mmCIF file of N, CA and C in Angstrom:
data_model
loop_
_atom_site.group_PDB
_atom_site.id
_atom_site.type_symbol
_atom_site.label_atom_id
_atom_site.label_comp_id
_atom_site.label_asym_id
_atom_site.label_seq_id
_atom_site.Cartn_x
_atom_site.Cartn_y
_atom_site.Cartn_z
ATOM 1 N N MET A 1 -20.837 4.150 -10.749
ATOM 2 C CA MET A 1 -20.948 2.766 -10.368
ATOM 3 C C MET A 1 -19.560 2.136 -10.173
ATOM 4 N N ILE A 2 -18.591 2.471 -11.005
ATOM 5 C CA ILE A 2 -17.258 1.900 -10.864
ATOM 6 C C ILE A 2 -16.615 2.374 -9.561
ATOM 7 N N VAL A 3 -16.731 3.677 -9.270
ATOM 8 C CA VAL A 3 -16.120 4.210 -8.049
ATOM 9 C C VAL A 3 -16.754 3.565 -6.821
ATOM 10 N N THR A 4 -18.054 3.389 -6.840
ATOM 11 C CA THR A 4 -18.737 2.741 -5.722
ATOM 12 C C THR A 4 -18.239 1.308 -5.539
ATOM 13 N N ALA A 5 -18.057 0.596 -6.641
ATOM 14 C CA ALA A 5 -17.558 -0.782 -6.559
ATOM 15 C C ALA A 5 -16.137 -0.819 -6.003
ATOM 16 N N ILE A 6 -15.289 0.117 -6.440
ATOM 17 C CA ILE A 6 -13.907 0.168 -5.941
ATOM 18 C C ILE A 6 -13.895 0.496 -4.449
ATOM 19 N N GLU A 7 -14.714 1.473 -4.043
ATOM 20 C CA GLU A 7 -14.797 1.810 -2.613
ATOM 21 C C GLU A 7 -15.244 0.599 -1.803
ATOM 22 N N ARG A 8 -16.261 -0.098 -2.286
ATOM 23 C CA ARG A 8 -16.755 -1.289 -1.582
ATOM 24 C C ARG A 8 -15.654 -2.346 -1.505
ATOM 25 N N GLY A 9 -14.933 -2.537 -2.620
ATOM 26 C CA GLY A 9 -13.836 -3.502 -2.627
ATOM 27 C C GLY A 9 -12.760 -3.154 -1.623
ATOM 28 N N ALA A 10 -12.412 -1.862 -1.542
ATOM 29 C CA ALA A 10 -11.393 -1.428 -0.576
ATOM 30 C C ALA A 10 -11.846 -1.726 0.851
ATOM 31 N N HIS A 11 -13.118 -1.480 1.129
ATOM 32 C CA HIS A 11 -13.629 -1.760 2.477
ATOM 33 C C HIS A 11 -13.650 -3.260 2.764
ATOM 34 N N LEU A 12 -13.981 -4.055 1.767
ATOM 35 C CA LEU A 12 -14.004 -5.509 1.965
ATOM 36 C C LEU A 12 -12.595 -6.066 2.190
ATOM 37 N N ILE A 13 -11.619 -5.520 1.488
ATOM 38 C CA ILE A 13 -10.228 -5.930 1.717
ATOM 39 C C ILE A 13 -9.814 -5.553 3.139
ATOM 40 N N ALA A 14 -10.184 -4.347 3.557
ATOM 41 C CA ALA A 14 -9.867 -3.915 4.922
ATOM 42 C C ALA A 14 -10.515 -4.848 5.942
ATOM 43 N N ASP A 15 -11.779 -5.205 5.709
ATOM 44 C CA ASP A 15 -12.459 -6.134 6.616
ATOM 45 C C ASP A 15 -11.731 -7.478 6.663
ATOM 46 N N HIS A 16 -11.285 -7.945 5.511
ATOM 47 C CA HIS A 16 -10.574 -9.231 5.437
ATOM 48 C C HIS A 16 -9.264 -9.189 6.230
ATOM 49 N N LEU A 17 -8.585 -8.043 6.181
ATOM 50 C CA LEU A 17 -7.296 -7.911 6.864
ATOM 51 C C LEU A 17 -7.438 -7.527 8.340
ATOM 52 N N GLU A 18 -8.634 -7.189 8.761
ATOM 53 C CA GLU A 18 -8.836 -6.663 10.115
ATOM 54 C C GLU A 18 -8.257 -7.566 11.203
ATOM 55 N N ALA A 19 -8.523 -8.857 11.145
ATOM 56 C CA ALA A 19 -8.018 -9.775 12.168
ATOM 57 C C ALA A 19 -6.501 -9.854 12.127
ATOM 58 N N VAL A 20 -5.929 -9.858 10.923
ATOM 59 C CA VAL A 20 -4.472 -9.951 10.785
ATOM 60 C C VAL A 20 -3.806 -8.715 11.376
ATOM 61 N N VAL A 21 -4.293 -7.533 11.023
ATOM 62 C CA VAL A 21 -3.649 -6.316 11.533
ATOM 63 C C VAL A 21 -3.849 -6.178 13.033
ATOM 64 N N ALA A 22 -4.984 -6.644 13.535
ATOM 65 C CA ALA A 22 -5.203 -6.592 14.985
ATOM 66 C C ALA A 22 -4.209 -7.505 15.700
ATOM 67 N N ASP A 23 -4.013 -8.714 15.174
ATOM 68 C CA ASP A 23 -3.060 -9.654 15.777
ATOM 69 C C ASP A 23 -1.631 -9.116 15.735
ATOM 70 N N LEU A 24 -1.304 -8.382 14.667
ATOM 71 C CA LEU A 24 0.051 -7.848 14.498
ATOM 72 C C LEU A 24 0.234 -6.492 15.166
ATOM 73 N N ASN A 25 -0.873 -5.925 15.668
ATOM 74 C CA ASN A 25 -0.852 -4.618 16.322
ATOM 75 C C ASN A 25 -0.358 -3.513 15.373
ATOM 76 N N ILE A 26 -0.872 -3.544 14.139
ATOM 77 C CA ILE A 26 -0.564 -2.515 13.152
ATOM 78 C C ILE A 26 -1.872 -1.993 12.570
ATOM 79 N N THR A 27 -1.783 -0.873 11.873
ATOM 80 C CA THR A 27 -2.961 -0.315 11.211
ATOM 81 C C THR A 27 -3.060 -0.857 9.786
ATOM 82 N N GLN A 28 -4.204 -0.625 9.173
ATOM 83 C CA GLN A 28 -4.390 -1.014 7.771
ATOM 84 C C GLN A 28 -3.334 -0.351 6.887
ATOM 85 N N ALA A 29 -3.116 0.944 7.092
ATOM 86 C CA ALA A 29 -2.134 1.674 6.268
ATOM 87 C C ALA A 29 -0.739 1.088 6.447
ATOM 88 N N GLU A 30 -0.382 0.759 7.674
ATOM 89 C CA GLU A 30 0.928 0.147 7.925
ATOM 90 C C GLU A 30 1.022 -1.210 7.241
ATOM 91 N N ALA A 31 -0.072 -1.975 7.275
ATOM 92 C CA ALA A 31 -0.083 -3.292 6.634
ATOM 93 C C ALA A 31 0.181 -3.167 5.141
ATOM 94 N N HIS A 32 -0.431 -2.183 4.508
ATOM 95 C CA HIS A 32 -0.261 -2.032 3.062
ATOM 96 C C HIS A 32 1.154 -1.587 2.700
ATOM 97 N N VAL A 33 1.748 -0.726 3.521
ATOM 98 C CA VAL A 33 3.143 -0.322 3.266
ATOM 99 C C VAL A 33 4.064 -1.528 3.431
ATOM 100 N N LEU A 34 3.859 -2.306 4.483
ATOM 101 C CA LEU A 34 4.690 -3.485 4.699
ATOM 102 C C LEU A 34 4.539 -4.491 3.558
ATOM 103 N N ALA A 35 3.311 -4.703 3.100
ATOM 104 C CA ALA A 35 3.089 -5.639 1.991
ATOM 105 C C ALA A 35 3.774 -5.140 0.720
ATOM 106 N N GLN A 36 3.727 -3.844 0.488
ATOM 107 C CA GLN A 36 4.390 -3.292 -0.703
ATOM 108 C C GLN A 36 5.899 -3.490 -0.617
ATOM 109 N N LEU A 37 6.474 -3.242 0.549
ATOM 110 C CA LEU A 37 7.917 -3.446 0.721
ATOM 111 C C LEU A 37 8.274 -4.921 0.611
ATOM 112 N N ASP A 38 7.404 -5.793 1.112
ATOM 113 C CA ASP A 38 7.637 -7.228 1.006
ATOM 114 C C ASP A 38 7.627 -7.655 -0.462
ATOM 115 N N HIS A 39 6.745 -7.052 -1.227
ATOM 116 C CA HIS A 39 6.617 -7.389 -2.651
ATOM 117 C C HIS A 39 7.744 -6.786 -3.494
ATOM 118 N N SER A 40 8.074 -5.524 -3.229
ATOM 119 C CA SER A 40 8.998 -4.788 -4.100
ATOM 120 C C SER A 40 10.416 -4.686 -3.575
ATOM 121 N N GLY A 41 10.625 -4.977 -2.311
ATOM 122 C CA GLY A 41 11.941 -4.769 -1.720
ATOM 123 C C GLY A 41 12.115 -3.307 -1.341
ATOM 124 N N ALA A 42 13.346 -2.915 -1.098
ATOM 125 C CA ALA A 42 13.638 -1.532 -0.705
ATOM 126 C C ALA A 42 13.008 -0.583 -1.721
ATOM 127 N N THR A 43 12.317 0.435 -1.208
ATOM 128 C CA THR A 43 11.533 1.322 -2.072
ATOM 129 C C THR A 43 11.708 2.760 -1.623
ATOM 130 N N ALA A 44 11.858 3.660 -2.584
ATOM 131 C CA ALA A 44 11.935 5.085 -2.274
ATOM 132 C C ALA A 44 10.592 5.550 -1.722
ATOM 133 N N ILE A 45 10.654 6.440 -0.752
ATOM 134 C CA ILE A 45 9.430 6.953 -0.150
ATOM 135 C C ILE A 45 8.565 7.643 -1.208
ATOM 136 N N GLY A 46 9.185 8.351 -2.142
ATOM 137 C CA GLY A 46 8.429 8.995 -3.215
ATOM 138 C C GLY A 46 7.654 7.998 -4.056
ATOM 139 N N THR A 47 8.222 6.829 -4.262
ATOM 140 C CA THR A 47 7.532 5.776 -5.018
ATOM 141 C C THR A 47 6.325 5.281 -4.241
ATOM 142 N N LEU A 48 6.480 5.090 -2.931
ATOM 143 C CA LEU A 48 5.338 4.678 -2.107
ATOM 144 C C LEU A 48 4.238 5.735 -2.164
ATOM 145 N N HIS A 49 4.637 6.996 -2.083
ATOM 146 C CA HIS A 49 3.655 8.077 -2.156
ATOM 147 C C HIS A 49 2.897 7.995 -3.479
ATOM 148 N N HIS A 50 3.607 7.811 -4.554
ATOM 149 C CA HIS A 50 2.986 7.705 -5.868
ATOM 150 C C HIS A 50 2.055 6.491 -5.939
ATOM 151 N N ASP A 51 2.509 5.342 -5.438
ATOM 152 C CA ASP A 51 1.730 4.113 -5.517
ATOM 153 C C ASP A 51 0.462 4.152 -4.676
ATOM 154 N N PHE A 52 0.538 4.785 -3.508
ATOM 155 C CA PHE A 52 -0.606 4.787 -2.607
ATOM 156 C C PHE A 52 -1.485 6.022 -2.749
ATOM 157 N N GLY A 53 -0.948 7.100 -3.295
ATOM 158 C CA GLY A 53 -1.745 8.299 -3.489
ATOM 159 C C GLY A 53 -2.189 8.956 -2.190
ATOM 160 N N ARG A 54 -1.473 8.722 -1.130
ATOM 161 C CA ARG A 54 -1.800 9.363 0.154
ATOM 162 C C ARG A 54 -1.091 10.704 0.267
ATOM 163 N N LYS A 55 -1.626 11.548 1.142
ATOM 164 C CA LYS A 55 -0.924 12.805 1.419
ATOM 165 C C LYS A 55 0.450 12.464 1.977
ATOM 166 N N ARG A 56 1.426 13.281 1.627
ATOM 167 C CA ARG A 56 2.791 13.020 2.118
ATOM 168 C C ARG A 56 2.828 12.967 3.642
ATOM 169 N N SER A 57 2.099 13.861 4.298
ATOM 170 C CA SER A 57 2.124 13.872 5.764
ATOM 171 C C SER A 57 1.533 12.586 6.339
ATOM 172 N N THR A 58 0.503 12.051 5.711
ATOM 173 C CA THR A 58 -0.097 10.799 6.177
ATOM 174 C C THR A 58 0.888 9.652 6.015
ATOM 175 N N LEU A 59 1.507 9.560 4.842
ATOM 176 C CA LEU A 59 2.482 8.493 4.606
ATOM 177 C C LEU A 59 3.671 8.631 5.553
ATOM 178 N N THR A 60 4.116 9.854 5.785
ATOM 179 C CA THR A 60 5.226 10.078 6.720
ATOM 180 C C THR A 60 4.870 9.573 8.111
ATOM 181 N N ASN A 61 3.649 9.829 8.561
ATOM 182 C CA ASN A 61 3.218 9.340 9.879
ATOM 183 C C ASN A 61 3.211 7.817 9.927
ATOM 184 N N VAL A 62 2.749 7.177 8.859
ATOM 185 C CA VAL A 62 2.746 5.712 8.797
ATOM 186 C C VAL A 62 4.173 5.189 8.884
ATOM 187 N N ILE A 63 5.062 5.781 8.097
ATOM 188 C CA ILE A 63 6.467 5.345 8.090
ATOM 189 C C ILE A 63 7.115 5.597 9.453
ATOM 190 N N ASP A 64 6.826 6.732 10.060
ATOM 191 C CA ASP A 64 7.375 7.031 11.395
ATOM 192 C C ASP A 64 6.968 5.955 12.402
ATOM 193 N N ARG A 65 5.688 5.560 12.382
ATOM 194 C CA ARG A 65 5.215 4.535 13.319
ATOM 195 C C ARG A 65 5.898 3.198 13.051
ATOM 196 N N LEU A 66 6.041 2.831 11.771
ATOM 197 C CA LEU A 66 6.704 1.569 11.438
ATOM 198 C C LEU A 66 8.169 1.588 11.855
ATOM 199 N N GLU A 67 8.801 2.747 11.703
ATOM 200 C CA GLU A 67 10.201 2.877 12.112
ATOM 201 C C GLU A 67 10.325 2.777 13.635
ATOM 202 N N GLN A 68 9.411 3.415 14.374
ATOM 203 C CA GLN A 68 9.442 3.348 15.837
ATOM 204 C C GLN A 68 9.229 1.921 16.332
ATOM 205 N N ARG A 69 8.437 1.142 15.614
ATOM 206 C CA ARG A 69 8.195 -0.258 15.984
ATOM 207 C C ARG A 69 9.342 -1.177 15.550
ATOM 208 N N GLY A 70 10.284 -0.643 14.813
ATOM 209 C CA GLY A 70 11.413 -1.445 14.365
ATOM 210 C C GLY A 70 11.109 -2.303 13.150
ATOM 211 N N CYS A 71 10.089 -1.931 12.380
ATOM 212 C CA CYS A 71 9.716 -2.710 11.194
ATOM 213 C C CYS A 71 10.429 -2.240 9.926
ATOM 214 N N VAL A 72 10.771 -0.952 9.877
ATOM 215 C CA VAL A 72 11.456 -0.415 8.696
ATOM 216 C C VAL A 72 12.605 0.475 9.141
ATOM 217 N N ARG A 73 13.527 0.699 8.220
ATOM 218 C CA ARG A 73 14.586 1.675 8.456
ATOM 219 C C ARG A 73 14.722 2.517 7.191
ATOM 220 N N ARG A 74 15.039 3.773 7.386
ATOM 221 C CA ARG A 74 15.247 4.699 6.274
ATOM 222 C C ARG A 74 16.734 4.812 6.007
ATOM 223 N N GLU A 75 17.079 4.851 4.735
ATOM 224 C CA GLU A 75 18.454 5.124 4.333
ATOM 225 C C GLU A 75 18.416 6.171 3.236
ATOM 226 N N LEU A 76 19.453 6.987 3.188
ATOM 227 C CA LEU A 76 19.529 7.958 2.099
ATOM 228 C C LEU A 76 19.488 7.222 0.773
ATOM 229 N N ASN A 77 18.760 7.783 -0.162
ATOM 230 C CA ASN A 77 18.636 7.200 -1.486
ATOM 231 C C ASN A 77 19.922 7.470 -2.260
ATOM 232 N N PRO A 78 20.670 6.429 -2.626
ATOM 233 C CA PRO A 78 21.930 6.657 -3.338
ATOM 234 C C PRO A 78 21.720 7.321 -4.703
ATOM 235 N N ALA A 79 20.526 7.173 -5.273
ATOM 236 C CA ALA A 79 20.239 7.783 -6.572
ATOM 237 C C ALA A 79 19.822 9.247 -6.443
ATOM 238 N N ASP A 80 19.381 9.650 -5.233
ATOM 239 C CA ASP A 80 18.927 11.025 -5.004
ATOM 240 C C ASP A 80 19.097 11.316 -3.518
ATOM 241 N N ARG A 81 20.195 11.925 -3.152
ATOM 242 C CA ARG A 81 20.547 12.106 -1.738
ATOM 243 C C ARG A 81 19.606 13.045 -1.000
ATOM 244 N N ARG A 82 18.591 13.587 -1.693
ATOM 245 C CA ARG A 82 17.584 14.416 -1.028
ATOM 246 C C ARG A 82 16.404 13.583 -0.543
ATOM 247 N N SER A 83 16.411 12.286 -0.859
ATOM 248 C CA SER A 83 15.277 11.440 -0.500
ATOM 249 C C SER A 83 15.761 10.181 0.220
ATOM 250 N N PHE A 84 14.796 9.399 0.677
ATOM 251 C CA PHE A 84 15.088 8.189 1.446
ATOM 252 C C PHE A 84 14.499 6.954 0.794
ATOM 253 N N VAL A 85 15.136 5.822 1.077
ATOM 254 C CA VAL A 85 14.646 4.517 0.671
ATOM 255 C C VAL A 85 14.275 3.770 1.944
ATOM 256 N N LEU A 86 13.159 3.058 1.907
ATOM 257 C CA LEU A 86 12.728 2.254 3.050
ATOM 258 C C LEU A 86 13.139 0.810 2.855
ATOM 259 N N HIS A 87 13.627 0.207 3.932
ATOM 260 C CA HIS A 87 14.011 -1.201 3.956
ATOM 261 C C HIS A 87 13.258 -1.875 5.097
ATOM 262 N N LEU A 88 12.830 -3.102 4.882
ATOM 263 C CA LEU A 88 12.263 -3.886 5.976
ATOM 264 C C LEU A 88 13.392 -4.347 6.887
ATOM 265 N N THR A 89 13.155 -4.306 8.182
ATOM 266 C CA THR A 89 14.073 -4.897 9.148
ATOM 267 C C THR A 89 13.708 -6.378 9.278
ATOM 268 N N ALA A 90 14.452 -7.109 10.083
ATOM 269 C CA ALA A 90 14.126 -8.526 10.318
ATOM 270 C C ALA A 90 12.724 -8.653 10.912
ATOM 271 N N ASP A 91 12.398 -7.822 11.921
ATOM 272 C CA ASP A 91 11.046 -7.855 12.496
ATOM 273 C C ASP A 91 10.009 -7.445 11.460
ATOM 274 N N GLY A 92 10.344 -6.462 10.648
ATOM 275 C CA GLY A 92 9.432 -6.006 9.601
ATOM 276 C C GLY A 92 9.165 -7.084 8.570
ATOM 277 N N GLN A 93 10.185 -7.883 8.273
ATOM 278 C CA GLN A 93 10.006 -8.980 7.313
ATOM 279 C C GLN A 93 9.007 -10.006 7.825
ATOM 280 N N VAL A 94 9.067 -10.291 9.115
ATOM 281 C CA VAL A 94 8.132 -11.253 9.716
ATOM 282 C C VAL A 94 6.707 -10.707 9.644
ATOM 283 N N THR A 95 6.540 -9.445 10.029
ATOM 284 C CA THR A 95 5.219 -8.824 10.014
ATOM 285 C C THR A 95 4.696 -8.708 8.587
ATOM 286 N N ALA A 96 5.556 -8.268 7.679
ATOM 287 C CA ALA A 96 5.156 -8.129 6.277
ATOM 288 C C ALA A 96 4.767 -9.471 5.681
ATOM 289 N N ALA A 97 5.483 -10.520 6.028
ATOM 290 C CA ALA A 97 5.165 -11.852 5.506
ATOM 291 C C ALA A 97 3.773 -12.298 5.946
ATOM 292 N N ALA A 98 3.390 -11.963 7.172
ATOM 293 C CA ALA A 98 2.051 -12.325 7.655
ATOM 294 C C ALA A 98 0.972 -11.572 6.872
ATOM 295 N N VAL A 99 1.212 -10.301 6.607
ATOM 296 C CA VAL A 99 0.248 -9.511 5.823
ATOM 297 C C VAL A 99 0.175 -10.050 4.398
ATOM 298 N N THR A 100 1.325 -10.300 3.806
ATOM 299 C CA THR A 100 1.373 -10.811 2.434
ATOM 300 C C THR A 100 0.671 -12.160 2.338
ATOM 301 N N ALA A 101 0.853 -13.013 3.314
ATOM 302 C CA ALA A 101 0.189 -14.323 3.304
ATOM 303 C C ALA A 101 -1.329 -14.159 3.329
ATOM 304 N N ALA A 102 -1.823 -13.226 4.134
ATOM 305 C CA ALA A 102 -3.273 -12.983 4.191
ATOM 306 C C ALA A 102 -3.785 -12.459 2.852
ATOM 307 N N LEU A 103 -3.024 -11.578 2.216
ATOM 308 C CA LEU A 103 -3.436 -11.054 0.911
ATOM 309 C C LEU A 103 -3.381 -12.142 -0.162
ATOM 310 N N ARG A 104 -2.403 -13.013 -0.086
ATOM 311 C CA ARG A 104 -2.315 -14.121 -1.056
ATOM 312 C C ARG A 104 -3.484 -15.091 -0.898
ATOM 313 N N ARG A 105 -3.872 -15.360 0.352
ATOM 314 C CA ARG A 105 -5.040 -16.223 0.585
ATOM 315 C C ARG A 105 -6.290 -15.588 -0.020
ATOM 316 N N LEU A 106 -6.436 -14.285 0.166
ATOM 317 C CA LEU A 106 -7.582 -13.579 -0.403
ATOM 318 C C LEU A 106 -7.556 -13.673 -1.932
ATOM 319 N N GLU A 107 -6.394 -13.436 -2.541
ATOM 320 C CA GLU A 107 -6.270 -13.537 -4.004
ATOM 321 C C GLU A 107 -6.606 -14.947 -4.482
ATOM 322 N N HIS A 108 -6.124 -15.945 -3.777
ATOM 323 C CA HIS A 108 -6.410 -17.338 -4.146
ATOM 324 C C HIS A 108 -7.914 -17.601 -4.099
ATOM 325 N N ASP A 109 -8.560 -17.148 -3.033
ATOM 326 C CA ASP A 109 -10.005 -17.343 -2.906
ATOM 327 C C ASP A 109 -10.758 -16.613 -4.018
ATOM 328 N N LEU A 110 -10.317 -15.422 -4.355
ATOM 329 C CA LEU A 110 -10.961 -14.658 -5.427
ATOM 330 C C LEU A 110 -10.778 -15.329 -6.783
ATOM 331 N N ASP A 111 -9.572 -15.823 -7.035
ATOM 332 C CA ASP A 111 -9.289 -16.466 -8.321
ATOM 333 C C ASP A 111 -10.242 -17.616 -8.613
ATOM 334 N N SER A 112 -10.685 -18.287 -7.559
ATOM 335 C CA SER A 112 -11.588 -19.419 -7.772
ATOM 336 C C SER A 112 -13.021 -18.967 -8.068
ATOM 337 N N LEU A 113 -13.298 -17.673 -7.886
ATOM 338 C CA LEU A 113 -14.669 -17.179 -8.055
ATOM 339 C C LEU A 113 -14.868 -16.281 -9.276
ATOM 340 N N ILE A 114 -13.784 -15.854 -9.906
ATOM 341 C CA ILE A 114 -13.917 -14.907 -11.009
ATOM 342 C C ILE A 114 -13.565 -15.554 -12.341
ATOM 343 N N GLU A 115 -13.995 -14.903 -13.402
ATOM 344 C CA GLU A 115 -13.730 -15.383 -14.760
ATOM 345 C C GLU A 115 -12.332 -14.972 -15.206
ATOM 346 N N PRO A 116 -11.749 -15.735 -16.115
ATOM 347 C CA PRO A 116 -10.451 -15.329 -16.676
ATOM 348 C C PRO A 116 -10.579 -13.927 -17.284
ATOM 349 N N GLY A 117 -9.618 -13.094 -17.013
ATOM 350 C CA GLY A 117 -9.632 -11.728 -17.536
ATOM 351 C C GLY A 117 -10.233 -10.707 -16.584
ATOM 352 N N ASP A 118 -11.002 -11.147 -15.588
ATOM 353 C CA ASP A 118 -11.612 -10.197 -14.652
ATOM 354 C C ASP A 118 -10.561 -9.421 -13.871
ATOM 355 N N ALA A 119 -9.527 -10.126 -13.405
ATOM 356 C CA ALA A 119 -8.485 -9.463 -12.614
ATOM 357 C C ALA A 119 -7.763 -8.415 -13.457
ATOM 358 N N ALA A 120 -7.485 -8.738 -14.705
ATOM 359 C CA ALA A 120 -6.818 -7.775 -15.588
ATOM 360 C C ALA A 120 -7.711 -6.558 -15.834
ATOM 361 N N ALA A 121 -9.011 -6.781 -15.948
ATOM 362 C CA ALA A 121 -9.938 -5.664 -16.149
ATOM 363 C C ALA A 121 -9.957 -4.754 -14.922
ATOM 364 N N VAL A 122 -9.952 -5.339 -13.746
ATOM 365 C CA VAL A 122 -9.917 -4.544 -12.519
ATOM 366 C C VAL A 122 -8.632 -3.723 -12.472
ATOM 367 N N ALA A 123 -7.514 -4.344 -12.803
ATOM 368 C CA ALA A 123 -6.228 -3.631 -12.805
ATOM 369 C C ALA A 123 -6.269 -2.456 -13.781
ATOM 370 N N ARG A 124 -6.870 -2.641 -14.957
ATOM 371 C CA ARG A 124 -6.969 -1.541 -15.925
ATOM 372 C C ARG A 124 -7.836 -0.403 -15.383
ATOM 373 N N VAL A 125 -8.913 -0.738 -14.709
ATOM 374 C CA VAL A 125 -9.787 0.286 -14.130
ATOM 375 C C VAL A 125 -9.040 1.065 -13.052
ATOM 376 N N VAL A 126 -8.306 0.379 -12.196
ATOM 377 C CA VAL A 126 -7.562 1.055 -11.131
ATOM 378 C C VAL A 126 -6.453 1.927 -11.724
ATOM 379 N N ASP A 127 -5.784 1.456 -12.764
ATOM 380 C CA ASP A 127 -4.776 2.280 -13.435
ATOM 381 C C ASP A 127 -5.403 3.539 -14.019
ATOM 382 N N ALA A 128 -6.575 3.407 -14.630
ATOM 383 C CA ALA A 128 -7.276 4.572 -15.175
ATOM 384 C C ALA A 128 -7.667 5.530 -14.054
ATOM 385 N N LEU A 129 -8.123 4.987 -12.944
ATOM 386 C CA LEU A 129 -8.478 5.814 -11.794
ATOM 387 C C LEU A 129 -7.266 6.585 -11.295
ATOM 388 N N ALA A 130 -6.116 5.934 -11.251
ATOM 389 C CA ALA A 130 -4.885 6.606 -10.821
ATOM 390 C C ALA A 130 -4.540 7.752 -11.766
ATOM 391 N N ARG A 131 -4.707 7.535 -13.071
ATOM 392 C CA ARG A 131 -4.420 8.615 -14.033
ATOM 393 C C ARG A 131 -5.362 9.789 -13.827
ATOM 394 N N VAL A 132 -6.649 9.508 -13.627
ATOM 395 C CA VAL A 132 -7.628 10.579 -13.399
ATOM 396 C C VAL A 132 -7.305 11.326 -12.104
ATOM 397 N N ALA A 133 -6.979 10.585 -11.052
ATOM 398 C CA ALA A 133 -6.664 11.211 -9.763
ATOM 399 C C ALA A 133 -5.430 12.095 -9.875
ATOM 400 N N ARG A 134 -4.393 11.613 -10.582
ATOM 401 C CA ARG A 134 -3.179 12.423 -10.749
ATOM 402 C C ARG A 134 -3.454 13.674 -11.562
ATOM 403 N N SER A 135 -4.275 13.553 -12.591
ATOM 404 C CA SER A 135 -4.548 14.741 -13.413
ATOM 405 C C SER A 135 -5.394 15.745 -12.638
ATOM 406 N N SER A 136 -6.266 15.277 -11.756
ATOM 407 C CA SER A 136 -7.069 16.218 -10.963
ATOM 408 C C SER A 136 -6.224 16.873 -9.881
ATOM 409 N N ASP A 137 -5.156 16.194 -9.426
ATOM 410 C CA ASP A 137 -4.235 16.791 -8.453
ATOM 411 C C ASP A 137 -3.482 17.969 -9.045
ATOM 412 N N SER A 138 -3.199 17.904 -10.346
ATOM 413 C CA SER A 138 -2.405 18.958 -10.967
ATOM 414 C C SER A 138 -3.252 20.053 -11.592
ATOM 415 N N SER A 139 -4.566 19.837 -11.681
ATOM 416 C CA SER A 139 -5.409 20.874 -12.273
ATOM 417 C C SER A 139 -5.801 21.887 -11.212
ATOM 418 N N PRO A 140 -5.997 23.154 -11.635
ATOM 419 C CA PRO A 140 -6.367 24.172 -10.656
ATOM 420 C C PRO A 140 -7.762 23.878 -10.112
ATOM 421 N N SER A 141 -7.938 24.167 -8.846
ATOM 422 C CA SER A 141 -9.241 23.921 -8.237
ATOM 423 C C SER A 141 -10.196 25.038 -8.648
ATOM 424 N N THR A 142 -11.459 24.660 -8.735
ATOM 425 C CA THR A 142 -12.481 25.629 -9.108
ATOM 426 C C THR A 142 -13.165 26.127 -7.857
ATOM 427 N N PRO A 143 -13.583 27.388 -7.868
ATOM 428 C CA PRO A 143 -14.234 27.944 -6.653
ATOM 429 C C PRO A 143 -15.575 27.336 -6.391
#
């Protein structure tokens, strides 16, 4: 029941963002990367991979498209020269701000409908889901 609710929530968030991403000519995945960069600032690609739980090749394709559109730029990570950090460009900041504004409106609307503590409970469930997903990634697959 929890997984079904989370899946439904993810689809409803996507539906809510559909008009925004269409107007900005970006995909849902690109919107979420831009919003994360808008929220966190320059971020290592490995951190984005960890936060989103996407296949590396999928995330790389998203980043490649954002870079081609001039929304992000990659720089060598000064802390680990084998990896890259993503930065929003000026155009990327404008696009990210539009996505972030849409997500903030959604959060504001939700806050008026839920009980105190509900948001924290959802965050705990998603954190637990992330732990389960990570542990299943490292466990051997069964035939």
